[in-house]
PDB file of C-alpha atoms in Angstrom:
ATOM      1  CA  UNK A   1     141.491  20.944 152.115  1.00 79.00           C
ATOM      2  CA  UNK A   2     137.908  22.017 150.690  1.00 91.00           C
ATOM      3  CA  UNK A   3     137.496  19.704 147.470  1.00 94.00           C
ATOM      4  CA  UNK A   4     136.092  21.252 144.268  1.00 96.00           C
ATOM      5  CA  UNK A   5     132.952  20.598 144.356  1.00 96.00           C
ATOM      6  CA  UNK A   6     132.965  22.019 147.727  1.00 95.00           C
ATOM      7  CA  UNK A   7     134.852  25.678 146.492  1.00 94.00           C
ATOM      8  CA  UNK A   8     132.007  25.461 144.197  1.00 94.00           C
ATOM      9  CA  UNK A   9     129.208  25.189 146.670  1.00 94.00           C
ATOM     10  CA  UNK A  10     127.084  23.030 145.032  1.00 94.00           C
ATOM     11  CA  UNK A  11     127.144  18.783 146.178  1.00 95.00           C
ATOM     12  CA  UNK A  12     129.458  15.625 144.956  1.00 96.00           C
ATOM     13  CA  UNK A  13     126.124  14.268 143.547  1.00 97.00           C
ATOM     14  CA  UNK A  14     125.391  17.361 141.663  1.00 97.00           C
ATOM     15  CA  UNK A  15     128.679  17.116 139.926  1.00 98.00           C
ATOM     16  CA  UNK A  16     128.397  13.779 139.028  1.00 98.00           C
ATOM     17  CA  UNK A  17     124.713  14.350 137.979  1.00 97.00           C
ATOM     18  CA  UNK A  18     125.718  16.762 135.710  1.00 97.00           C
ATOM     19  CA  UNK A  19     128.416  14.486 134.467  1.00 97.00           C
ATOM     20  CA  UNK A  20     125.809  12.160 133.547  1.00 97.00           C
ATOM     21  CA  UNK A  21     123.347  14.208 131.680  1.00 97.00           C
ATOM     22  CA  UNK A  22     125.879  14.691 129.417  1.00 96.00           C
ATOM     23  CA  UNK A  23     128.191  11.215 129.272  1.00 96.00           C
ATOM     24  CA  UNK A  24     124.198   9.905 128.662  1.00 95.00           C
ATOM     25  CA  UNK A  25     123.827  12.764 125.663  1.00 95.00           C
ATOM     26  CA  UNK A  26     126.843  12.165 123.960  1.00 91.00           C
ATOM     27  CA  UNK A  27     125.272   8.569 123.509  1.00 88.00           C
ATOM     28  CA  UNK A  28     122.832  10.277 121.629  1.00 91.00           C
ATOM     29  CA  UNK A  29     123.968  11.910 119.136  1.00 83.00           C
ATOM     30  CA  UNK A  30     121.832  15.180 119.419  1.00 89.00           C
ATOM     31  CA  UNK A  31     121.746  18.772 120.231  1.00 90.00           C
ATOM     32  CA  UNK A  32     122.241  19.782 123.676  1.00 90.00           C
ATOM     33  CA  UNK A  33     118.972  20.873 124.967  1.00 93.00           C
ATOM     34  CA  UNK A  34     118.225  23.538 128.396  1.00 95.00           C
ATOM     35  CA  UNK A  35     119.312  20.443 130.747  1.00 95.00           C
ATOM     36  CA  UNK A  36     122.922  19.592 128.494  1.00 96.00           C
ATOM     37  CA  UNK A  37     123.688  23.576 128.771  1.00 96.00           C
ATOM     38  CA  UNK A  38     122.809  23.054 132.443  1.00 96.00           C
ATOM     39  CA  UNK A  39     125.138  20.432 133.035  1.00 97.00           C
ATOM     40  CA  UNK A  40     127.518  21.767 130.425  1.00 96.00           C
ATOM     41  CA  UNK A  41     128.078  24.855 132.646  1.00 96.00           C
ATOM     42  CA  UNK A  42     127.952  22.910 136.074  1.00 97.00           C
ATOM     43  CA  UNK A  43     131.162  21.509 134.377  1.00 97.00           C
ATOM     44  CA  UNK A  44     132.952  24.756 133.297  1.00 97.00           C
ATOM     45  CA  UNK A  45     132.301  26.462 137.173  1.00 97.00           C
ATOM     46  CA  UNK A  46     134.131  22.948 138.824  1.00 98.00           C
ATOM     47  CA  UNK A  47     136.793  22.323 136.540  1.00 98.00           C
ATOM     48  CA  UNK A  48     137.292  26.148 137.016  1.00 97.00           C
ATOM     49  CA  UNK A  49     138.420  25.025 141.123  1.00 97.00           C
ATOM     50  CA  UNK A  50     141.253  23.363 139.669  1.00 98.00           C
ATOM     51  CA  UNK A  51     142.621  26.264 138.391  1.00 97.00           C
ATOM     52  CA  UNK A  52     144.705  27.607 141.790  1.00 96.00           C
ATOM     53  CA  UNK A  53     145.804  23.989 142.453  1.00 97.00           C
ATOM     54  CA  UNK A  54     146.925  23.380 139.193  1.00 98.00           C
ATOM     55  CA  UNK A  55     148.696  26.322 139.285  1.00 97.00           C
ATOM     56  CA  UNK A  56     150.507  25.860 142.060  1.00 97.00           C
ATOM     57  CA  UNK A  57     151.736  22.161 141.123  1.00 98.00           C
ATOM     58  CA  UNK A  58     153.140  23.679 138.034  1.00 98.00           C
ATOM     59  CA  UNK A  59     155.128  26.254 140.234  1.00 97.00           C
ATOM     60  CA  UNK A  60     156.509  22.680 141.922  1.00 97.00           C
ATOM     61  CA  UNK A  61     157.220  20.982 138.546  1.00 98.00           C
ATOM     62  CA  UNK A  62     159.029  24.131 137.384  1.00 98.00           C
ATOM     63  CA  UNK A  63     161.010  24.004 140.171  1.00 98.00           C
ATOM     64  CA  UNK A  64     161.810  20.350 140.237  1.00 98.00           C
ATOM     65  CA  UNK A  65     163.123  20.407 136.027  1.00 98.00           C
ATOM     66  CA  UNK A  66     165.171  23.723 137.433  1.00 98.00           C
ATOM     67  CA  UNK A  67     166.524  22.400 140.082  1.00 97.00           C
ATOM     68  CA  UNK A  68     167.433  19.172 137.797  1.00 97.00           C
ATOM     69  CA  UNK A  69     168.911  21.262 135.458  1.00 96.00           C
ATOM     70  CA  UNK A  70     167.423  20.936 132.732  1.00 96.00           C
ATOM     71  CA  UNK A  71     165.242  23.424 130.350  1.00 96.00           C
ATOM     72  CA  UNK A  72     161.686  24.247 131.815  1.00 97.00           C
ATOM     73  CA  UNK A  73     159.644  23.126 129.230  1.00 98.00           C
ATOM     74  CA  UNK A  74     156.453  23.398 131.213  1.00 98.00           C
ATOM     75  CA  UNK A  75     152.279  23.378 130.163  1.00 98.00           C
ATOM     76  CA  UNK A  76     149.327  23.335 132.010  1.00 98.00           C
ATOM     77  CA  UNK A  77     146.216  23.081 130.882  1.00 98.00           C
ATOM     78  CA  UNK A  78     142.209  22.399 131.999  1.00 98.00           C
ATOM     79  CA  UNK A  79     140.839  19.302 130.575  1.00 98.00           C
ATOM     80  CA  UNK A  80     138.374  20.124 127.339  1.00 97.00           C
ATOM     81  CA  UNK A  81     135.106  19.301 128.038  1.00 97.00           C
ATOM     82  CA  UNK A  82     134.447  16.938 125.132  1.00 95.00           C
ATOM     83  CA  UNK A  83     137.008  14.713 126.228  1.00 95.00           C
ATOM     84  CA  UNK A  84     135.848  14.932 129.630  1.00 97.00           C
ATOM     85  CA  UNK A  85     132.545  13.527 128.609  1.00 96.00           C
ATOM     86  CA  UNK A  86     134.410  10.868 126.084  1.00 94.00           C
ATOM     87  CA  UNK A  87     136.070   9.672 129.187  1.00 95.00           C
ATOM     88  CA  UNK A  88     132.757   9.311 131.373  1.00 97.00           C
ATOM     89  CA  UNK A  89     131.333   7.437 128.513  1.00 94.00           C
ATOM     90  CA  UNK A  90     134.681   5.197 127.614  1.00 92.00           C
ATOM     91  CA  UNK A  91     134.571   4.374 131.472  1.00 94.00           C
ATOM     92  CA  UNK A  92     130.735   4.083 132.173  1.00 93.00           C
ATOM     93  CA  UNK A  93     130.949   3.164 135.847  1.00 94.00           C
ATOM     94  CA  UNK A  94     132.989   6.447 136.072  1.00 96.00           C
ATOM     95  CA  UNK A  95     131.813   9.479 138.424  1.00 97.00           C
ATOM     96  CA  UNK A  96     133.346  12.685 137.053  1.00 97.00           C
ATOM     97  CA  UNK A  97     134.359  13.930 140.896  1.00 97.00           C
ATOM     98  CA  UNK A  98     136.586  10.609 140.434  1.00 96.00           C
ATOM     99  CA  UNK A  99     138.740  11.939 137.433  1.00 97.00           C
ATOM    100  CA  UNK A 100     142.695  12.372 137.836  1.00 96.00           C
ATOM    101  CA  UNK A 101     143.330  13.874 134.873  1.00 97.00           C
ATOM    102  CA  UNK A 102     141.023  17.228 135.412  1.00 98.00           C
ATOM    103  CA  UNK A 103     143.674  19.698 135.958  1.00 98.00           C
ATOM    104  CA  UNK A 104     146.450  18.300 134.049  1.00 98.00           C
ATOM    105  CA  UNK A 105     150.280  19.836 133.494  1.00 98.00           C
ATOM    106  CA  UNK A 106     153.454  18.348 131.468  1.00 98.00           C
ATOM    107  CA  UNK A 107     156.936  18.477 131.204  1.00 98.00           C
ATOM    108  CA  UNK A 108     158.772  17.779 128.331  1.00 98.00           C
ATOM    109  CA  UNK A 109     162.625  16.402 129.062  1.00 98.00           C
ATOM    110  CA  UNK A 110     165.679  14.848 127.263  1.00 95.00           C
ATOM    111  CA  UNK A 111     165.614  12.102 128.586  1.00 95.00           C
ATOM    112  CA  UNK A 112     164.279   9.173 130.826  1.00 95.00           C
ATOM    113  CA  UNK A 113     167.305   9.568 133.331  1.00 96.00           C
ATOM    114  CA  UNK A 114     165.967  12.872 133.973  1.00 97.00           C
ATOM    115  CA  UNK A 115     162.413  12.181 134.042  1.00 98.00           C
ATOM    116  CA  UNK A 116     163.362   9.854 136.253  1.00 97.00           C
ATOM    117  CA  UNK A 117     164.922  12.606 138.572  1.00 98.00           C
ATOM    118  CA  UNK A 118     161.993  15.128 138.233  1.00 98.00           C
ATOM    119  CA  UNK A 119     159.776  12.429 139.264  1.00 98.00           C
ATOM    120  CA  UNK A 120     162.151  12.062 142.480  1.00 98.00           C
ATOM    121  CA  UNK A 121     162.237  15.664 142.962  1.00 98.00           C
ATOM    122  CA  UNK A 122     158.278  15.524 142.625  1.00 98.00           C
ATOM    123  CA  UNK A 123     157.772  13.132 144.689  1.00 97.00           C
ATOM    124  CA  UNK A 124     159.773  15.329 148.188  1.00 96.00           C
ATOM    125  CA  UNK A 125     157.188  18.355 147.136  1.00 95.00           C
ATOM    126  CA  UNK A 126     154.637  19.434 149.578  1.00 90.00           C
ATOM    127  CA  UNK A 127     151.278  17.424 146.882  1.00 94.00           C
ATOM    128  CA  UNK A 128     150.564  14.631 148.162  1.00 97.00           C
ATOM    129  CA  UNK A 129     151.665  12.012 145.641  1.00 98.00           C
ATOM    130  CA  UNK A 130     148.022  10.052 145.002  1.00 97.00           C
ATOM    131  CA  UNK A 131     149.179   7.981 142.176  1.00 97.00           C
ATOM    132  CA  UNK A 132     152.347   6.931 139.689  1.00 98.00           C
ATOM    133  CA  UNK A 133     152.158   5.226 136.344  1.00 98.00           C
ATOM    134  CA  UNK A 134     155.005   4.753 134.766  1.00 98.00           C
ATOM    135  CA  UNK A 135     154.645   4.012 131.016  1.00 98.00           C
ATOM    136  CA  UNK A 136     158.507   3.734 131.080  1.00 96.00           C
ATOM    137  CA  UNK A 137     157.936   0.681 133.392  1.00 95.00           C
ATOM    138  CA  UNK A 138     154.692  -1.098 131.243  1.00 95.00           C
ATOM    139  CA  UNK A 139     153.748   1.041 128.333  1.00 96.00           C
ATOM    140  CA  UNK A 140     149.676   1.885 127.260  1.00 96.00           C
ATOM    141  CA  UNK A 141     148.795  -1.058 124.825  1.00 94.00           C
ATOM    142  CA  UNK A 142     148.777   1.695 122.076  1.00 96.00           C
ATOM    143  CA  UNK A 143     152.038   2.037 122.874  1.00 97.00           C
ATOM    144  CA  UNK A 144     152.556   5.493 125.198  1.00 97.00           C
ATOM    145  CA  UNK A 145     154.555   5.935 126.879  1.00 98.00           C
ATOM    146  CA  UNK A 146     155.732   8.717 129.518  1.00 98.00           C
ATOM    147  CA  UNK A 147     155.592   9.220 133.872  1.00 98.00           C
ATOM    148  CA  UNK A 148     152.406  10.404 134.860  1.00 98.00           C
ATOM    149  CA  UNK A 149     152.361  11.712 138.858  1.00 98.00           C
ATOM    150  CA  UNK A 150     148.961  12.277 140.202  1.00 98.00           C
ATOM    151  CA  UNK A 151     149.031  14.227 142.906  1.00 98.00           C
ATOM    152  CA  UNK A 152     146.633  15.643 145.128  1.00 97.00           C
ATOM    153  CA  UNK A 153     146.845  19.354 146.508  1.00 97.00           C
ATOM    154  CA  UNK A 154     144.481  21.820 148.543  1.00 95.00           C
ATOM    155  CA  UNK A 155     142.023  18.964 148.155  1.00 96.00           C
ATOM    156  CA  UNK A 156     141.983  18.389 144.103  1.00 97.00           C
ATOM    157  CA  UNK A 157     143.488  15.523 141.963  1.00 98.00           C
ATOM    158  CA  UNK A 158     145.720  16.810 139.240  1.00 98.00           C
ATOM    159  CA  UNK A 159     147.844  14.643 136.673  1.00 98.00           C
ATOM    160  CA  UNK A 160     151.639  15.097 136.098  1.00 98.00           C
ATOM    161  CA  UNK A 161     153.431  14.107 132.659  1.00 98.00           C
ATOM    162  CA  UNK A 162     156.788  13.479 132.473  1.00 98.00           C
ATOM    163  CA  UNK A 163     157.679  13.029 128.888  1.00 98.00           C
ATOM    164  CA  UNK A 164     160.510  12.808 126.753  1.00 97.00           C
ATOM    165  CA  UNK A 165     161.103  14.702 123.589  1.00 96.00           C
ATOM    166  CA  UNK A 166     160.877  11.326 121.115  1.00 95.00           C
ATOM    167  CA  UNK A 167     157.880  10.877 123.215  1.00 97.00           C
ATOM    168  CA  UNK A 168     156.220  13.852 122.789  1.00 95.00           C
ATOM    169  CA  UNK A 169     157.040  13.411 119.281  1.00 93.00           C
ATOM    170  CA  UNK A 170     155.383   9.999 118.637  1.00 95.00           C
ATOM    171  CA  UNK A 171     152.393  12.059 120.878  1.00 94.00           C
ATOM    172  CA  UNK A 172     151.979  14.561 118.663  1.00 92.00           C
ATOM    173  CA  UNK A 173     151.867  12.287 115.914  1.00 93.00           C
ATOM    174  CA  UNK A 174     148.895  11.012 117.107  1.00 93.00           C
ATOM    175  CA  UNK A 175     146.870  13.811 117.806  1.00 90.00           C
ATOM    176  CA  UNK A 176     148.240  15.184 114.530  1.00 88.00           C
ATOM    177  CA  UNK A 177     146.451  11.517 112.540  1.00 90.00           C
ATOM    178  CA  UNK A 178     144.004  12.130 114.976  1.00 89.00           C
ATOM    179  CA  UNK A 179     143.306  15.178 113.242  1.00 84.00           C
ATOM    180  CA  UNK A 180     143.854  14.750 109.638  1.00 84.00           C
ATOM    181  CA  UNK A 181     141.775  11.882 109.283  1.00 87.00           C
ATOM    182  CA  UNK A 182     138.959  12.492 111.969  1.00 86.00           C
ATOM    183  CA  UNK A 183     139.910   9.340 114.168  1.00 89.00           C
ATOM    184  CA  UNK A 184     140.570   8.552 117.962  1.00 90.00           C
ATOM    185  CA  UNK A 185     143.657   6.655 117.504  1.00 94.00           C
ATOM    186  CA  UNK A 186     144.577   8.385 121.317  1.00 90.00           C
ATOM    187  CA  UNK A 187     141.762   6.020 122.962  1.00 89.00           C
ATOM    188  CA  UNK A 188     142.888   3.025 120.517  1.00 93.00           C
ATOM    189  CA  UNK A 189     139.891   3.479 118.167  1.00 92.00           C
ATOM    190  CA  UNK A 190     140.793   3.521 114.357  1.00 94.00           C
ATOM    191  CA  UNK A 191     142.628   1.037 111.506  1.00 96.00           C
ATOM    192  CA  UNK A 192     144.488  -1.736 113.117  1.00 96.00           C
ATOM    193  CA  UNK A 193     147.572  -1.361 110.607  1.00 97.00           C
ATOM    194  CA  UNK A 194     147.496   2.943 111.962  1.00 96.00           C
ATOM    195  CA  UNK A 195     147.585   1.378 115.636  1.00 97.00           C
ATOM    196  CA  UNK A 196     150.436  -1.178 114.712  1.00 97.00           C
ATOM    197  CA  UNK A 197     152.350   1.276 113.134  1.00 97.00           C
ATOM    198  CA  UNK A 198     151.719   3.564 116.813  1.00 97.00           C
ATOM    199  CA  UNK A 199     152.585   0.919 118.343  1.00 97.00           C
ATOM    200  CA  UNK A 200     155.850  -0.337 116.800  1.00 97.00           C
ATOM    201  CA  UNK A 201     157.013   3.650 116.646  1.00 97.00           C
ATOM    202  CA  UNK A 202     156.654   3.946 119.583  1.00 97.00           C
ATOM    203  CA  UNK A 203     158.943   0.668 121.261  1.00 97.00           C
ATOM    204  CA  UNK A 204     161.680   1.628 118.097  1.00 97.00           C
ATOM    205  CA  UNK A 205     161.695   5.136 119.496  1.00 96.00           C
ATOM    206  CA  UNK A 206     162.103   3.829 123.135  1.00 96.00           C
ATOM    207  CA  UNK A 207     164.614   1.311 122.334  1.00 96.00           C
ATOM    208  CA  UNK A 208     166.427   4.980 120.599  1.00 93.00           C
ATOM    209  CA  UNK A 209     165.656   6.481 123.906  1.00 93.00           C
ATOM    210  CA  UNK A 210     166.959   3.748 126.178  1.00 91.00           C
ATOM    211  CA  UNK A 211     170.061   2.288 124.479  1.00 91.00           C
ATOM    212  CA  UNK A 212     170.382   5.866 122.328  1.00 90.00           C
ATOM    213  CA  UNK A 213     170.315   3.349 119.169  1.00 93.00           C
ATOM    214  CA  UNK A 214     168.087   2.010 116.926  1.00 95.00           C
ATOM    215  CA  UNK A 215     168.835  -1.559 115.707  1.00 96.00           C
ATOM    216  CA  UNK A 216     168.454  -2.588 112.211  1.00 96.00           C
ATOM    217  CA  UNK A 217     166.001  -5.223 113.209  1.00 96.00           C
ATOM    218  CA  UNK A 218     164.222  -2.235 114.794  1.00 96.00           C
ATOM    219  CA  UNK A 219     164.038  -0.121 111.372  1.00 96.00           C
ATOM    220  CA  UNK A 220     162.630  -2.615 109.238  1.00 97.00           C
ATOM    221  CA  UNK A 221     159.779  -3.698 111.667  1.00 97.00           C
ATOM    222  CA  UNK A 222     159.105  -0.171 111.396  1.00 97.00           C
ATOM    223  CA  UNK A 223     160.093   0.219 107.680  1.00 96.00           C
ATOM    224  CA  UNK A 224     156.962  -2.611 107.676  1.00 97.00           C
ATOM    225  CA  UNK A 225     154.333  -1.355 109.798  1.00 97.00           C
ATOM    226  CA  UNK A 226     154.648   2.226 107.991  1.00 96.00           C
ATOM    227  CA  UNK A 227     154.155   0.359 104.655  1.00 96.00           C
ATOM    228  CA  UNK A 228     150.876  -0.809 106.208  1.00 96.00           C
ATOM    229  CA  UNK A 229     149.471   1.782 107.727  1.00 96.00           C
ATOM    230  CA  UNK A 230     150.049   4.363 105.200  1.00 93.00           C
ATOM    231  CA  UNK A 231     148.429   1.136 102.631  1.00 93.00           C
ATOM    232  CA  UNK A 232     145.295   1.145 105.014  1.00 93.00           C
ATOM    233  CA  UNK A 233     145.364   4.833 105.045  1.00 90.00           C
ATOM    234  CA  UNK A 234     144.497   5.429 101.681  1.00 87.00           C
ATOM    235  CA  UNK A 235     142.322   2.579 101.032  1.00 85.00           C
ATOM    236  CA  UNK A 236     140.876   4.070 103.031  1.00 72.00           C
ATOM    237  CA  UNK A 237     140.048   7.158 100.892  1.00 56.00           C
ATOM    238  CA  UNK A 238     142.281   8.937 103.964  1.00 55.00           C
ATOM    239  CA  UNK A 239     145.490  10.032 102.427  1.00 46.00           C
TER     240      UNK A 239
ATOM    241  CA  UNK B   1     157.270  33.824 136.843  1.00 62.00           C
ATOM    242  CA  UNK B   2     153.853  34.883 135.755  1.00 76.00           C
ATOM    243  CA  UNK B   3     151.722  32.289 133.384  1.00 89.00           C
ATOM    244  CA  UNK B   4     150.129  33.339 130.254  1.00 97.00           C
ATOM    245  CA  UNK B   5     147.352  31.378 129.154  1.00 98.00           C
ATOM    246  CA  UNK B   6     145.962  31.272 125.615  1.00 98.00           C
ATOM    247  CA  UNK B   7     142.539  30.024 124.293  1.00 98.00           C
ATOM    248  CA  UNK B   8     143.264  28.238 121.057  1.00 97.00           C
ATOM    249  CA  UNK B   9     140.275  27.878 118.857  1.00 97.00           C
ATOM    250  CA  UNK B  10     141.288  24.793 115.736  1.00 94.00           C
ATOM    251  CA  UNK B  11     139.402  24.238 113.266  1.00 93.00           C
ATOM    252  CA  UNK B  12     139.541  20.949 112.621  1.00 89.00           C
ATOM    253  CA  UNK B  13     137.940  20.526 108.921  1.00 88.00           C
ATOM    254  CA  UNK B  14     140.936  23.320 107.665  1.00 87.00           C
ATOM    255  CA  UNK B  15     143.248  22.077 110.217  1.00 86.00           C
ATOM    256  CA  UNK B  16     144.734  25.077 111.558  1.00 90.00           C
ATOM    257  CA  UNK B  17     144.067  27.807 114.369  1.00 94.00           C
ATOM    258  CA  UNK B  18     141.504  30.499 114.009  1.00 95.00           C
ATOM    259  CA  UNK B  19     141.526  31.883 116.848  1.00 96.00           C
ATOM    260  CA  UNK B  20     144.289  32.500 119.521  1.00 97.00           C
ATOM    261  CA  UNK B  21     143.511  35.053 122.246  1.00 98.00           C
ATOM    262  CA  UNK B  22     146.106  35.784 125.158  1.00 98.00           C
ATOM    263  CA  UNK B  23     145.474  36.333 128.706  1.00 98.00           C
ATOM    264  CA  UNK B  24     147.292  37.282 131.545  1.00 97.00           C
ATOM    265  CA  UNK B  25     144.506  36.903 133.911  1.00 96.00           C
ATOM    266  CA  UNK B  26     143.928  32.909 135.431  1.00 95.00           C
ATOM    267  CA  UNK B  27     139.631  33.861 136.029  1.00 95.00           C
ATOM    268  CA  UNK B  28     139.170  36.122 133.088  1.00 97.00           C
ATOM    269  CA  UNK B  29     140.899  32.627 130.622  1.00 97.00           C
ATOM    270  CA  UNK B  30     139.063  30.231 132.594  1.00 97.00           C
ATOM    271  CA  UNK B  31     135.316  32.490 132.270  1.00 96.00           C
ATOM    272  CA  UNK B  32     136.715  33.246 128.242  1.00 97.00           C
ATOM    273  CA  UNK B  33     137.219  28.906 128.576  1.00 98.00           C
ATOM    274  CA  UNK B  34     133.809  27.620 129.752  1.00 96.00           C
ATOM    275  CA  UNK B  35     131.780  30.685 127.415  1.00 96.00           C
ATOM    276  CA  UNK B  36     133.908  29.874 123.904  1.00 97.00           C
ATOM    277  CA  UNK B  37     132.800  25.836 125.274  1.00 97.00           C
ATOM    278  CA  UNK B  38     129.356  26.568 125.803  1.00 95.00           C
ATOM    279  CA  UNK B  39     129.098  28.600 122.563  1.00 95.00           C
ATOM    280  CA  UNK B  40     130.568  25.432 120.228  1.00 95.00           C
ATOM    281  CA  UNK B  41     128.398  22.792 122.349  1.00 93.00           C
ATOM    282  CA  UNK B  42     127.243  20.751 119.159  1.00 93.00           C
ATOM    283  CA  UNK B  43     130.076  21.687 116.986  1.00 94.00           C
ATOM    284  CA  UNK B  44     132.284  19.039 116.599  1.00 90.00           C
ATOM    285  CA  UNK B  45     134.412  20.501 113.924  1.00 93.00           C
ATOM    286  CA  UNK B  46     135.917  23.159 116.908  1.00 95.00           C
ATOM    287  CA  UNK B  47     138.348  22.318 118.958  1.00 94.00           C
ATOM    288  CA  UNK B  48     138.458  24.291 121.715  1.00 97.00           C
ATOM    289  CA  UNK B  49     141.864  24.666 124.706  1.00 97.00           C
ATOM    290  CA  UNK B  50     142.789  26.542 127.295  1.00 98.00           C
ATOM    291  CA  UNK B  51     146.545  26.080 127.642  1.00 98.00           C
ATOM    292  CA  UNK B  52     148.528  28.229 130.578  1.00 98.00           C
ATOM    293  CA  UNK B  53     152.834  28.531 130.043  1.00 98.00           C
ATOM    294  CA  UNK B  54     155.383  30.810 130.109  1.00 97.00           C
ATOM    295  CA  UNK B  55     155.243  31.922 126.555  1.00 96.00           C
ATOM    296  CA  UNK B  56     153.300  30.543 123.581  1.00 96.00           C
ATOM    297  CA  UNK B  57     156.672  29.138 121.861  1.00 96.00           C
ATOM    298  CA  UNK B  58     156.157  26.850 124.998  1.00 97.00           C
ATOM    299  CA  UNK B  59     152.882  25.667 124.206  1.00 97.00           C
ATOM    300  CA  UNK B  60     154.200  24.904 120.184  1.00 95.00           C
ATOM    301  CA  UNK B  61     156.639  21.563 122.343  1.00 94.00           C
ATOM    302  CA  UNK B  62     154.049  21.261 125.005  1.00 95.00           C
ATOM    303  CA  UNK B  63     150.502  20.800 122.302  1.00 94.00           C
ATOM    304  CA  UNK B  64     152.383  20.912 119.111  1.00 90.00           C
ATOM    305  CA  UNK B  65     150.127  19.860 116.775  1.00 87.00           C
ATOM    306  CA  UNK B  66     147.709  22.789 117.651  1.00 91.00           C
ATOM    307  CA  UNK B  67     150.283  24.771 114.972  1.00 88.00           C
ATOM    308  CA  UNK B  68     151.152  21.929 112.963  1.00 77.00           C
ATOM    309  CA  UNK B  69     149.401  23.176 108.772  1.00 60.00           C
ATOM    310  CA  UNK B  70     147.452  21.034 107.571  1.00 53.00           C
ATOM    311  CA  UNK B  71     150.280  19.539 104.928  1.00 55.00           C
ATOM    312  CA  UNK B  72     149.259  15.871 105.080  1.00 57.00           C
ATOM    313  CA  UNK B  73     150.395  13.650 107.716  1.00 73.00           C
ATOM    314  CA  UNK B  74     153.600  11.623 106.644  1.00 79.00           C
ATOM    315  CA  UNK B  75     154.490   8.856 109.178  1.00 87.00           C
ATOM    316  CA  UNK B  76     158.284   8.529 110.502  1.00 89.00           C
ATOM    317  CA  UNK B  77     160.533   5.837 109.411  1.00 89.00           C
ATOM    318  CA  UNK B  78     163.453   5.516 112.052  1.00 89.00           C
ATOM    319  CA  UNK B  79     166.880   4.766 110.488  1.00 88.00           C
ATOM    320  CA  UNK B  80     169.217   1.711 112.264  1.00 87.00           C
ATOM    321  CA  UNK B  81     172.024   3.304 114.074  1.00 82.00           C
TER     322      UNK B  81
END
């Protein structure tokens, strides 16, 4: 099956070169010139090649969720260019054609048990499972939890994110804070107190997800971390 | 089940969506996404994203932060149960 760059009719190195041009441009902070516009156009055309395989993976995901008897809350997206370029900048050795989440989809599910059940259904589907990152077992250092499955469909890598309602609430808070204070907490850049609060709050939500309860000690930890984070946001003139 | 694509344009300064375009043709949507991003290549104050789903209501659940008003963010607590 043709890979996305083959379908586009360009070589792998042409796509990776476009990625390198945009990565270097980002470091300069200068306005885009003709080389950057050209690279952006290549990236946009390359990304468009993920549309059809993504659609098929989404149909499979919807079917897995429905068969599990859960409400279907599923969306898909092609990764935003600034996020793609930002990721290339954060991982200097990553090549654009190796990126695994240019095409991605997300399901919001009630609880971790449903997440695991949907995952098992996905693993029996037509797409080849390339990688499973279970951040419910080992969360990211930011506190982020979810289950990510990378599949290969029609030669393209597509990422499936399965999140519980609590995990989605947490992720939305991070996005909200990033937007409101122009931070990059999503990539763990920002005031230590705020990052710490997000970690503690995520752990509390996970406790609730797994046991249906929040202990008094956890509630206290969240309250303390929250008050430090609020103080820090105010000090920075950010609240 | 036909998916709809929503091209969302979010102003980070005003913290609100300033444009939502709806597409039933995925190819058209993808092309419009690329054009909109190119037009805002140097603009760090605008976020443009293309989200496909069964309805805008679902997008509000999966990509809710684009729909929250510009109110100050309150950091949530967790109550002990």
